[in-house]
mmCIF file of C-alpha atoms in Angstrom:
data_model
loop_
_atom_site.group_PDB
_atom_site.id
_atom_site.type_symbol
_atom_site.label_atom_id
_atom_site.label_comp_id
_atom_site.label_asym_id
_atom_site.label_seq_id
_atom_site.Cartn_x
_atom_site.Cartn_y
_atom_site.Cartn_z
ATOM 1 C CA MET A 293 46.318 109.410 152.318
ATOM 2 C CA LYS A 294 49.873 108.110 152.634
ATOM 3 C CA GLN A 295 52.422 108.788 149.895
ATOM 4 C CA GLY A 296 53.885 105.652 148.350
ATOM 5 C CA TYR A 297 50.957 103.455 149.387
ATOM 6 C CA LEU A 298 47.789 102.291 147.631
ATOM 7 C CA SER A 299 45.791 104.788 149.708
ATOM 8 C CA GLN A 300 47.306 107.456 147.469
ATOM 9 C CA TYR A 301 45.144 106.099 144.645
ATOM 10 C CA PHE A 302 42.211 104.326 146.343
ATOM 11 C CA LYS A 303 40.044 104.958 149.404
ATOM 12 C CA GLY A 304 38.900 101.350 149.319
ATOM 13 C CA VAL A 305 38.467 98.399 146.982
ATOM 14 C CA ALA A 306 36.048 95.512 146.660
ATOM 15 C CA THR A 307 35.987 92.392 144.531
ATOM 16 C CA LYS A 308 33.605 89.556 143.696
ATOM 17 C CA SER A 309 33.034 86.906 141.053
ATOM 18 C CA LEU A 310 30.297 87.791 138.592
ATOM 19 C CA SER A 311 27.263 85.496 138.655
ATOM 20 C CA PRO A 312 25.542 84.427 135.403
ATOM 21 C CA VAL A 313 22.777 87.004 135.984
ATOM 22 C CA GLU A 314 25.243 89.819 136.653
ATOM 23 C CA ALA A 315 27.268 89.022 133.528
ATOM 24 C CA ASP A 316 24.300 88.539 131.172
ATOM 25 C CA PRO A 317 24.091 91.539 128.801
ATOM 26 C CA THR A 318 20.558 90.589 127.708
ATOM 27 C CA THR A 319 18.911 91.086 131.099
ATOM 28 C CA SER A 320 18.519 94.866 130.818
ATOM 29 C CA ASN A 321 20.351 98.102 130.110
ATOM 30 C CA GLN A 322 20.830 98.519 133.864
ATOM 31 C CA HIS A 323 22.811 95.730 135.501
ATOM 32 C CA GLU A 324 22.391 95.096 139.192
ATOM 33 C CA ILE A 325 25.288 93.826 141.276
ATOM 34 C CA ASN A 326 24.227 91.526 144.087
ATOM 35 C CA GLY A 327 25.592 91.075 147.588
ATOM 36 C CA VAL A 328 26.574 94.724 147.930
ATOM 37 C CA ALA A 329 25.822 95.330 151.631
ATOM 38 C CA PRO A 330 29.544 95.261 152.592
ATOM 39 C CA LEU A 331 30.139 98.150 150.183
ATOM 40 C CA LYS A 332 28.612 100.529 152.734
ATOM 41 C CA LYS A 333 32.078 100.592 154.296
ATOM 42 C CA ILE A 334 33.390 102.235 151.125
ATOM 43 C CA PHE A 335 30.443 104.091 149.588
ATOM 44 C CA GLY A 336 28.541 105.104 152.710
ATOM 45 C CA THR A 337 24.779 105.047 153.189
ATOM 46 C CA GLU A 338 23.602 107.998 151.062
ATOM 47 C CA LYS A 339 22.309 107.667 147.511
ATOM 48 C CA ARG A 340 25.058 108.647 145.075
ATOM 49 C CA THR A 341 26.024 108.390 141.437
ATOM 50 C CA PHE A 342 29.755 107.962 140.847
ATOM 51 C CA PRO A 343 31.503 108.842 137.562
ATOM 52 C CA THR A 344 33.158 105.575 136.604
ATOM 53 C CA ARG A 345 35.880 104.316 134.316
ATOM 54 C CA PHE A 346 35.129 100.767 133.134
ATOM 55 C CA VAL A 347 37.920 98.461 131.915
ATOM 56 C CA TYR A 348 37.908 94.849 130.719
ATOM 57 C CA LEU A 349 41.239 93.012 131.020
ATOM 58 C CA ASP A 350 42.503 89.638 129.873
ATOM 59 C CA ASP A 351 45.967 88.272 129.119
ATOM 60 C CA THR A 352 45.899 88.735 125.356
ATOM 61 C CA ASP A 353 44.538 92.181 124.486
ATOM 62 C CA ASP A 354 47.141 94.973 124.465
ATOM 63 C CA ASP A 355 44.376 97.489 123.756
ATOM 64 C CA PRO A 356 41.676 96.552 126.303
ATOM 65 C CA PRO A 357 38.067 97.760 125.987
ATOM 66 C CA THR A 358 37.346 100.824 128.137
ATOM 67 C CA ASP A 359 34.323 103.019 128.652
ATOM 68 C CA ASP A 360 33.235 105.984 130.745
ATOM 69 C CA GLY A 361 29.913 105.851 132.554
ATOM 70 C CA PHE A 362 28.575 105.766 136.086
ATOM 71 C CA LEU A 363 27.679 103.554 139.037
ATOM 72 C CA THR A 364 24.529 104.286 140.996
ATOM 73 C CA TRP A 365 24.519 103.409 144.693
ATOM 74 C CA TYR A 366 21.332 103.619 146.766
ATOM 75 C CA ASP A 367 19.080 102.023 149.367
ATOM 76 C CA ALA A 368 16.019 100.587 147.623
ATOM 77 C CA ARG A 369 14.178 100.631 151.002
ATOM 78 C CA GLU A 370 15.234 104.110 151.947
ATOM 79 C CA ASN A 371 11.839 104.934 153.473
ATOM 80 C CA HIS A 372 11.362 101.640 155.281
ATOM 81 C CA PRO A 373 11.441 102.100 159.075
ATOM 82 C CA THR A 374 13.616 99.041 159.841
ATOM 83 C CA ARG A 375 14.996 97.462 156.668
ATOM 84 C CA THR A 376 17.687 98.426 154.183
ATOM 85 C CA GLU A 377 18.379 96.958 150.761
ATOM 86 C CA TYR A 378 21.381 98.515 149.075
ATOM 87 C CA ARG A 379 21.848 98.150 145.363
ATOM 88 C CA MET A 380 24.471 99.042 142.785
ATOM 89 C CA TYR A 381 23.623 99.546 139.144
ATOM 90 C CA PHE A 382 25.752 100.174 136.094
ATOM 91 C CA PRO A 383 24.733 100.665 132.436
ATOM 92 C CA THR A 384 25.551 98.384 129.523
ATOM 93 C CA THR A 385 28.959 99.315 128.133
ATOM 94 C CA THR A 386 31.487 97.808 125.749
ATOM 95 C CA VAL A 387 33.152 96.474 128.896
ATOM 96 C CA SER A 388 30.068 94.793 130.377
ATOM 97 C CA ILE A 389 29.379 93.113 127.031
ATOM 98 C CA CYS A 390 32.765 91.367 127.307
ATOM 99 C CA ALA A 391 31.996 89.970 130.772
ATOM 100 C CA SER A 392 31.289 86.303 131.458
ATOM 101 C CA ALA A 393 30.124 84.459 134.539
ATOM 102 C CA GLY A 394 33.059 83.807 136.845
ATOM 103 C CA ASP A 395 35.005 86.897 135.749
ATOM 104 C CA LYS A 396 36.338 89.005 138.599
ATOM 105 C CA LEU A 397 34.855 92.433 139.249
ATOM 106 C CA PHE A 398 37.090 94.936 141.057
ATOM 107 C CA VAL A 399 35.544 98.206 142.224
ATOM 108 C CA GLY A 400 37.830 100.896 143.585
ATOM 109 C CA LEU A 401 36.793 104.288 144.984
ATOM 110 C CA LYS A 402 39.454 106.888 144.226
ATOM 111 C CA PRO A 403 40.287 109.945 146.355
ATOM 112 C CA ASP A 404 38.448 112.254 143.916
ATOM 113 C CA ASN A 405 35.260 110.191 144.456
ATOM 114 C CA THR A 406 35.344 108.655 141.016
ATOM 115 C CA VAL A 407 35.309 104.883 140.586
ATOM 116 C CA LEU A 408 37.483 102.466 138.664
ATOM 117 C CA ALA A 409 35.532 99.314 137.777
ATOM 118 C CA VAL A 410 37.654 96.525 136.307
ATOM 119 C CA ILE A 411 36.360 93.214 135.014
ATOM 120 C CA ALA A 412 39.179 90.678 134.670
ATOM 121 C CA GLU A 413 38.850 87.374 132.863
ATOM 122 C CA SER A 414 38.443 84.418 135.193
ATOM 123 C CA GLY A 415 41.647 82.440 135.704
ATOM 124 C CA SER A 416 43.772 85.089 134.010
ATOM 125 C CA THR A 417 47.119 86.389 135.165
ATOM 126 C CA ILE A 418 45.799 89.947 135.361
ATOM 127 C CA ALA A 419 42.993 88.822 137.702
ATOM 128 C CA ASN A 420 45.643 87.162 139.894
ATOM 129 C CA GLN A 421 47.744 90.309 139.825
ATOM 130 C CA ILE A 422 44.928 92.620 140.887
ATOM 131 C CA ARG A 423 43.963 90.305 143.741
ATOM 132 C CA TRP A 424 47.589 90.281 144.867
ATOM 133 C CA LEU A 425 47.880 94.069 144.487
ATOM 134 C CA PHE A 426 44.993 94.648 146.872
ATOM 135 C CA SER A 427 45.828 91.644 149.089
ATOM 136 C CA ILE A 428 42.378 90.107 148.623
ATOM 137 C CA ALA A 429 42.306 86.335 148.999
ATOM 138 C CA GLU A 430 40.381 84.099 146.614
ATOM 139 C CA THR A 431 37.110 83.019 148.262
ATOM 140 C CA ASP A 432 34.109 80.878 147.362
ATOM 141 C CA HIS A 433 31.450 83.178 148.798
ATOM 142 C CA LEU A 434 29.219 85.088 146.367
ATOM 143 C CA GLY A 435 29.443 88.535 147.947
ATOM 144 C CA PHE A 436 32.123 91.199 147.969
ATOM 145 C CA SER A 437 35.466 91.058 149.731
ATOM 146 C CA ILE A 438 36.424 94.505 151.013
ATOM 147 C CA ARG A 439 39.629 96.330 151.871
ATOM 148 C CA GLU A 440 39.796 99.854 153.272
ATOM 149 C CA GLU A 441 42.544 102.344 154.162
ATOM 150 C CA LEU A 442 45.249 100.468 152.190
ATOM 151 C CA GLU A 443 48.146 101.784 154.246
ATOM 152 C CA SER A 444 49.651 98.629 155.716
ATOM 153 C CA GLU A 445 53.146 97.495 154.785
ATOM 154 C CA GLN A 446 51.692 95.140 152.168
ATOM 155 C CA ASP A 447 50.145 98.198 150.451
ATOM 156 C CA ARG A 448 53.482 99.903 149.851
ATOM 157 C CA ILE A 449 53.989 100.523 146.136
ATOM 158 C CA ALA A 450 57.032 98.722 144.746
ATOM 159 C CA PHE A 451 58.206 97.636 141.306
ATOM 160 C CA ALA A 452 55.593 94.914 140.718
ATOM 161 C CA SER A 453 52.643 96.882 142.115
ATOM 162 C CA ARG A 454 53.579 99.955 140.081
ATOM 163 C CA PHE A 455 53.355 98.003 136.835
ATOM 164 C CA ILE A 456 49.995 96.483 137.770
ATOM 165 C CA LEU A 457 48.588 99.916 138.627
ATOM 166 C CA GLU A 458 49.650 101.159 135.220
ATOM 167 C CA GLU A 459 47.898 98.187 133.614
ATOM 168 C CA LEU A 460 44.801 99.581 135.313
ATOM 169 C CA GLY A 461 45.413 102.982 133.726
ATOM 170 C CA ILE A 462 46.727 104.635 136.910
ATOM 171 C CA LYS A 463 49.875 106.684 136.521
ATOM 172 C CA VAL A 464 52.134 106.276 139.527
ATOM 173 C CA GLU A 465 53.840 109.548 140.425
ATOM 174 C CA GLU A 466 57.456 108.950 141.351
ATOM 175 C CA SER A 467 60.547 111.029 140.717
ATOM 176 C CA GLU A 468 64.107 111.517 141.904
ATOM 177 C CA GLY A 469 64.841 115.196 141.383
ATOM 178 C CA THR A 470 68.319 114.909 142.887
ATOM 179 C CA TYR A 471 69.686 113.564 139.609
ATOM 180 C CA LEU A 472 67.662 115.657 137.121
ATOM 181 C CA GLU A 473 70.202 118.396 136.454
ATOM 182 C CA GLU A 474 72.998 115.858 136.141
ATOM 183 C CA MET A 475 70.964 113.796 133.648
ATOM 184 C CA LEU A 476 70.087 116.858 131.566
ATOM 185 C CA ARG A 477 73.739 117.874 131.452
ATOM 186 C CA ARG A 478 75.037 114.376 130.766
ATOM 187 C CA PHE A 479 72.483 113.463 128.096
ATOM 188 C CA GLY A 480 72.150 116.841 126.389
ATOM 189 C CA GLY A 481 68.546 117.435 127.361
ATOM 190 C CA GLY A 482 67.236 114.302 125.645
ATOM 191 C CA PHE A 483 66.965 110.538 126.014
ATOM 192 C CA PRO A 484 70.195 108.559 125.646
ATOM 193 C CA LYS A 485 70.520 105.054 124.277
ATOM 194 C CA THR A 486 69.017 102.506 126.652
ATOM 195 C CA LYS A 487 72.395 100.846 127.257
ATOM 196 C CA ASP A 488 73.926 104.195 128.264
ATOM 197 C CA PHE A 489 71.016 104.986 130.566
ATOM 198 C CA SER A 490 71.251 101.569 132.228
ATOM 199 C CA GLU A 491 74.954 102.106 132.823
ATOM 200 C CA TYR A 492 74.256 105.532 134.320
ATOM 201 C CA ALA A 493 71.527 104.132 136.611
ATOM 202 C CA ARG A 494 73.960 101.536 137.967
ATOM 203 C CA SER A 495 76.576 104.224 138.574
ATOM 204 C CA THR A 496 74.226 106.058 140.959
ATOM 205 C CA LEU A 497 74.080 103.001 143.226
ATOM 206 C CA SER A 498 77.668 102.821 144.452
ATOM 207 C CA GLU A 499 76.437 101.123 147.630
ATOM 208 C CA ILE A 500 75.378 98.078 145.600
ATOM 209 C CA SER A 501 78.097 95.626 144.620
ATOM 210 C CA PRO A 502 77.284 93.550 141.526
ATOM 211 C CA LEU A 503 78.641 90.581 143.498
ATOM 212 C CA ASP A 504 75.941 90.925 146.166
ATOM 213 C CA ASN A 505 72.853 88.696 146.070
ATOM 214 C CA PRO A 506 71.954 88.735 142.338
ATOM 215 C CA ASP A 507 68.203 88.906 142.950
ATOM 216 C CA ALA A 508 68.551 92.042 145.075
ATOM 217 C CA VAL A 509 71.157 93.562 142.754
ATOM 218 C CA LEU A 510 69.046 93.183 139.624
ATOM 219 C CA MET A 511 65.921 94.591 141.264
ATOM 220 C CA GLY A 512 67.926 97.453 142.772
ATOM 221 C CA TRP A 513 69.270 98.398 139.356
ATOM 222 C CA MET A 514 65.846 98.082 137.718
ATOM 223 C CA GLU A 515 64.131 100.141 140.437
ATOM 224 C CA ARG A 516 66.722 102.903 140.133
ATOM 225 C CA GLU A 517 66.588 103.029 136.332
ATOM 226 C CA GLU A 518 62.795 103.112 136.398
ATOM 227 C CA ILE A 519 62.594 106.072 138.765
ATOM 228 C CA LEU A 520 65.388 107.967 136.975
ATOM 229 C CA PHE A 521 63.697 107.390 133.629
ATOM 230 C CA ARG A 522 60.356 108.656 134.958
ATOM 231 C CA THR A 523 62.093 111.740 136.384
ATOM 232 C CA LEU A 524 63.751 112.594 133.074
ATOM 233 C CA GLU A 525 60.667 111.723 131.035
ATOM 234 C CA LYS A 526 58.400 113.897 133.171
ATOM 235 C CA HIS A 527 60.692 116.881 132.737
ATOM 236 C CA LEU A 528 61.127 116.453 128.980
ATOM 237 C CA ILE A 529 57.397 115.944 128.356
ATOM 238 C CA ALA A 530 56.520 119.030 130.417
ATOM 239 C CA GLU A 531 59.152 121.009 128.521
ATOM 240 C CA ARG A 532 57.769 119.843 125.175
ATOM 241 C CA LEU A 533 54.179 120.677 126.127
ATOM 242 C CA SER A 534 55.064 124.107 127.481
ATOM 243 C CA SER A 535 57.025 124.952 124.333
ATOM 244 C CA GLY A 536 53.796 125.286 122.362
ATOM 245 C CA SER A 537 55.086 122.970 119.650
ATOM 246 C CA PHE A 538 51.653 121.339 119.334
ATOM 247 C CA PHE A 539 49.897 124.623 118.634
ATOM 248 C CA ILE A 540 49.458 126.256 115.237
ATOM 249 C CA ASN A 541 49.528 130.014 115.707
ATOM 250 C CA GLU A 542 47.172 131.983 113.527
ATOM 251 C CA GLU A 543 47.737 135.570 112.485
ATOM 252 C CA SER A 544 43.982 136.105 112.467
ATOM 253 C CA ASP A 545 41.826 136.636 115.558
ATOM 254 C CA GLU A 546 40.658 133.021 115.459
ATOM 255 C CA GLU A 547 41.529 130.708 118.345
ATOM 256 C CA THR A 548 44.850 128.907 118.188
ATOM 257 C CA ASN A 549 44.525 125.443 116.644
ATOM 258 C CA VAL A 550 46.079 122.293 118.035
ATOM 259 C CA ASP A 551 48.235 120.038 115.881
ATOM 260 C CA VAL A 552 46.218 116.946 116.799
ATOM 261 C CA ASP A 553 48.163 114.549 114.565
ATOM 262 C CA GLY A 554 51.455 115.797 115.953
ATOM 263 C CA PHE A 555 50.253 115.449 119.524
ATOM 264 C CA ILE A 556 48.947 111.903 118.960
ATOM 265 C CA SER A 557 52.189 110.906 117.245
ATOM 266 C CA TYR A 558 54.218 112.248 120.162
ATOM 267 C CA SER A 559 51.971 110.508 122.692
ATOM 268 C CA LEU A 560 52.391 107.179 120.906
ATOM 269 C CA SER A 561 56.160 107.615 120.779
ATOM 270 C CA VAL A 562 56.171 108.154 124.564
ATOM 271 C CA GLN A 563 54.142 104.991 125.152
ATOM 272 C CA ASN A 564 56.259 102.904 122.782
ATOM 273 C CA ARG A 565 59.489 104.129 124.356
ATOM 274 C CA ARG A 566 58.213 103.138 127.802
ATOM 275 C CA LYS A 567 57.305 99.632 126.688
ATOM 276 C CA SER A 568 60.475 98.854 124.757
ATOM 277 C CA ARG A 569 62.812 100.495 127.265
ATOM 278 C CA VAL A 570 61.857 98.284 130.241
ATOM 279 C CA GLY A 571 62.614 95.082 128.381
ATOM 280 C CA GLN A 572 65.910 96.422 127.057
ATOM 281 C CA ALA A 573 66.891 97.706 130.513
ATOM 282 C CA LEU A 574 66.258 94.267 131.994
ATOM 283 C CA GLU A 575 68.502 92.676 129.370
ATOM 284 C CA ASN A 576 71.224 95.295 129.965
ATOM 285 C CA HIS A 577 71.287 94.807 133.726
ATOM 286 C CA THR A 578 71.115 91.022 133.391
ATOM 287 C CA GLU A 579 74.105 91.132 131.043
ATOM 288 C CA GLN A 580 76.093 93.206 133.535
ATOM 289 C CA LEU A 581 75.153 90.794 136.320
ATOM 290 C CA PHE A 582 76.638 87.916 134.326
ATOM 291 C CA ARG A 583 79.747 89.851 133.314
ATOM 292 C CA SER A 584 80.499 90.810 136.915
ATOM 293 C CA ARG A 585 80.608 87.096 137.786
ATOM 294 C CA ASN A 586 82.793 86.147 134.793
ATOM 295 C CA ILE A 587 79.994 84.039 133.348
ATOM 296 C CA HIS A 588 80.589 83.201 129.684
ATOM 297 C CA PHE A 589 77.688 83.933 127.328
ATOM 298 C CA ASP A 590 76.638 85.483 124.047
ATOM 299 C CA ARG A 591 73.672 87.808 123.667
ATOM 300 C CA THR A 592 71.169 87.791 120.769
ATOM 301 C CA LYS A 593 73.220 85.613 118.456
ATOM 302 C CA THR A 594 71.444 83.791 115.634
ATOM 303 C CA THR A 595 70.477 80.142 116.014
ATOM 304 C CA GLU A 596 68.097 77.973 113.939
ATOM 305 C CA ASN A 597 65.353 79.596 111.870
ATOM 306 C CA ASN A 598 67.042 82.995 112.280
ATOM 307 C CA SER A 599 65.914 83.149 115.918
ATOM 308 C CA LYS A 600 67.967 85.187 118.390
ATOM 309 C CA PRO A 601 67.728 83.978 121.994
ATOM 310 C CA ASP A 602 68.581 86.699 124.499
ATOM 311 C CA PHE A 603 71.385 84.727 126.156
ATOM 312 C CA VAL A 604 73.196 81.502 125.250
ATOM 313 C CA PHE A 605 75.695 79.962 127.699
ATOM 314 C CA PRO A 606 78.605 79.446 127.451
ATOM 315 C CA GLY A 607 78.404 80.967 123.972
ATOM 316 C CA ILE A 608 77.277 80.703 120.381
ATOM 317 C CA ALA A 609 80.512 78.987 119.273
ATOM 318 C CA GLU A 610 79.861 76.110 121.687
ATOM 319 C CA TYR A 611 76.225 76.026 120.607
ATOM 320 C CA ARG A 612 77.180 75.661 116.940
ATOM 321 C CA ASN A 613 79.844 73.045 117.697
ATOM 322 C CA ASP A 614 78.233 69.665 117.081
ATOM 323 C CA THR A 615 80.830 67.943 119.276
ATOM 324 C CA PHE A 616 80.110 70.110 122.327
ATOM 325 C CA ASN A 617 78.180 68.423 125.145
ATOM 326 C CA VAL A 618 74.577 69.652 124.749
ATOM 327 C CA THR A 619 73.843 69.207 128.448
ATOM 328 C CA LEU A 620 76.328 72.001 129.198
ATOM 329 C CA LEU A 621 74.398 74.468 127.028
ATOM 330 C CA THR A 622 71.855 76.835 128.575
ATOM 331 C CA MET A 623 69.589 79.469 127.084
ATOM 332 C CA LEU A 624 67.786 82.296 128.850
ATOM 333 C CA GLY A 625 64.997 84.406 127.450
ATOM 334 C CA VAL A 626 64.376 87.763 129.135
ATOM 335 C CA LYS A 627 60.964 89.413 129.145
ATOM 336 C CA SER A 628 59.876 92.072 131.618
ATOM 337 C CA THR A 629 56.296 90.833 131.173
ATOM 338 C CA CYS A 630 55.121 87.547 129.685
ATOM 339 C CA LYS A 631 51.449 87.467 128.690
ATOM 340 C CA ASP A 632 51.335 85.063 125.730
ATOM 341 C CA ARG A 633 54.766 86.176 124.483
ATOM 342 C CA TRP A 634 56.529 83.583 126.627
ATOM 343 C CA ARG A 635 55.818 81.013 123.903
ATOM 344 C CA GLN A 636 58.268 82.826 121.618
ATOM 345 C CA VAL A 637 61.091 81.438 123.742
ATOM 346 C CA LEU A 638 60.063 77.868 122.872
ATOM 347 C CA THR A 639 61.119 78.350 119.236
ATOM 348 C CA GLU A 640 64.624 79.608 120.105
ATOM 349 C CA ALA A 641 67.784 77.509 120.424
ATOM 350 C CA ASP A 642 66.369 74.167 119.263
ATOM 351 C CA LYS A 643 69.386 72.202 120.542
ATOM 352 C CA ILE A 644 68.488 73.105 124.129
ATOM 353 C CA PRO A 645 65.307 71.227 125.113
ATOM 354 C CA ASN A 646 64.941 72.725 128.604
ATOM 355 C CA LYS A 647 64.728 76.503 128.330
ATOM 356 C CA HIS A 648 64.763 79.285 130.926
ATOM 357 C CA LEU A 649 62.857 82.554 130.996
ATOM 358 C CA LEU A 650 63.583 85.491 133.309
ATOM 359 C CA THR A 651 60.633 87.797 133.972
ATOM 360 C CA LEU A 652 59.610 90.533 136.394
ATOM 361 C CA GLU A 653 55.910 89.783 135.975
ATOM 362 C CA ALA A 654 54.064 89.127 139.205
ATOM 363 C CA ALA A 655 51.420 86.507 139.973
ATOM 364 C CA ILE A 656 51.272 84.689 136.650
ATOM 365 C CA SER A 657 48.298 82.341 136.710
ATOM 366 C CA GLU A 658 48.720 78.650 137.513
ATOM 367 C CA ASN A 659 47.155 77.837 134.142
ATOM 368 C CA GLN A 660 50.081 79.550 132.413
ATOM 369 C CA THR A 661 52.832 78.220 134.674
ATOM 370 C CA ASN A 662 51.433 74.698 134.308
ATOM 371 C CA GLU A 663 51.649 75.092 130.545
ATOM 372 C CA MET A 664 55.214 76.405 130.857
ATOM 373 C CA GLN A 665 56.170 73.312 132.834
ATOM 374 C CA SER A 666 54.572 71.045 130.238
ATOM 375 C CA GLN A 667 56.652 72.781 127.552
ATOM 376 C CA ASN A 668 59.924 72.354 129.531
ATOM 377 C CA LEU A 669 60.210 76.072 130.190
ATOM 378 C CA GLN A 670 61.627 77.033 133.589
ATOM 379 C CA LEU A 671 60.504 80.433 134.895
ATOM 380 C CA VAL A 672 63.153 82.552 136.669
ATOM 381 C CA VAL A 673 61.760 85.238 138.990
ATOM 382 C CA PRO A 674 63.532 87.604 141.439
ATOM 383 C CA THR A 675 62.913 86.677 145.071
ATOM 384 C CA SER A 676 61.112 89.971 145.790
ATOM 385 C CA ILE A 677 58.450 89.007 143.231
ATOM 386 C CA ARG A 678 58.361 85.317 144.128
ATOM 387 C CA ASN A 679 55.849 85.834 146.973
ATOM 388 C CA THR A 680 53.235 87.076 144.498
ATOM 389 C CA TYR A 681 52.903 83.456 143.330
ATOM 390 C CA SER A 682 51.041 80.635 145.048
ATOM 391 C CA GLU A 683 52.899 78.296 147.403
ATOM 392 C CA LYS A 684 52.627 75.521 144.832
ATOM 393 C CA GLN A 685 54.174 77.703 142.131
ATOM 394 C CA GLN A 686 56.965 78.890 144.429
ATOM 395 C CA GLN A 687 58.157 75.318 144.867
ATOM 396 C CA TRP A 688 58.823 75.209 141.119
ATOM 397 C CA LEU A 689 60.090 78.738 140.453
ATOM 398 C CA MET A 690 63.789 79.431 140.133
ATOM 399 C CA CYS A 691 65.313 82.632 141.526
ATOM 400 C CA ILE A 692 68.153 84.496 139.801
ATOM 401 C CA ASN A 693 70.702 83.245 142.313
ATOM 402 C CA ASP A 694 69.719 79.655 141.496
ATOM 403 C CA PHE A 695 70.140 80.338 137.791
ATOM 404 C CA VAL A 696 73.560 81.937 138.321
ATOM 405 C CA LYS A 697 74.676 78.862 140.285
ATOM 406 C CA LEU A 698 73.409 76.611 137.468
ATOM 407 C CA VAL A 699 75.354 78.312 134.685
ATOM 408 C CA LEU A 700 78.488 78.653 136.798
ATOM 409 C CA GLU A 701 78.393 74.940 137.633
ATOM 410 C CA LYS A 702 78.052 74.077 133.946
ATOM 411 C CA GLN A 703 80.862 76.497 133.121
ATOM 412 C CA ARG A 704 83.191 74.756 135.611
ATOM 413 C CA ASN A 705 82.454 71.482 133.844
#
């Protein structure tokens, strides 16, 4: 197991497309997966039952179906002198009921010998992302594609892979203890405003000039803020849990009760803070990137229908001026992840027909990027995430440096 690589979380992974028989919930309560012989490389040759977490993922559900169960792995011809016939069974679950023929099944054996079994909707962005995460190419064959060890350079966990792992329910352990005491002192033992935290994160990277390559600068700032946030969050959560604030002490000899509602409320606040913070951090760092280059813009100013595009160039005054040349106007939406929310950008800044959207989401499906193109929406992606897309998509994508050049050229005019 190598720290900072996928091998820290998986011994091996396998993927295949589900056939109609495998995806049919009416066949039986025990579903057999076909073409499993290659799985011997991961699961061995002995009969075993693996505790399994089942997950169904698509691009629309923020609360995906999950279930706990098991996978049974065995040789149906165990006593045959010359032949083997390995099989894998799993029970009917809320996840298997969601499956359709063509959906992608991902099976990963974890270091604790439990299994994560993910079914991802065919053609979805999340299916693309998981294939990219494990570096498994799309194939036409019916059996499993296998990867073991997961310690090559392509298996190193970076910004994009960390977010995909967390979509799979795997918490990536990363921290930067060097700055913990300073953060606790500076922020009074709590969480500061996102803008203040973004500014602090940038201040810890004195070796990065905001005038360097904008793609690398933005990702450097985002990476640093993410790891600093996780460091502070981990400490504050541990402190809160150890304080006993979720326990109701009884004077009697009865066992101490847990404040379940309080604990759930706190847990939800942690999750919500994580989700909202990333998007706000991306906007904060993007704003600083523009300011450092003397790019003129306004942020979240109201346009038609009370919409508030993230950035309007060169500014809202020019946008509202009916005599200003519309071709010199630019708008940029900023979303750390897209899913179906990218369509929100289409309703913002009506005067600007060709819109731009900056995202950190990896491997968005061709179905979605084709639709973006048809709606005159140009996707802007940092160069370090660009290679998660297909070659065809990369020809169309715009990097941050390209976008900066575009708005500066318009500004000069």
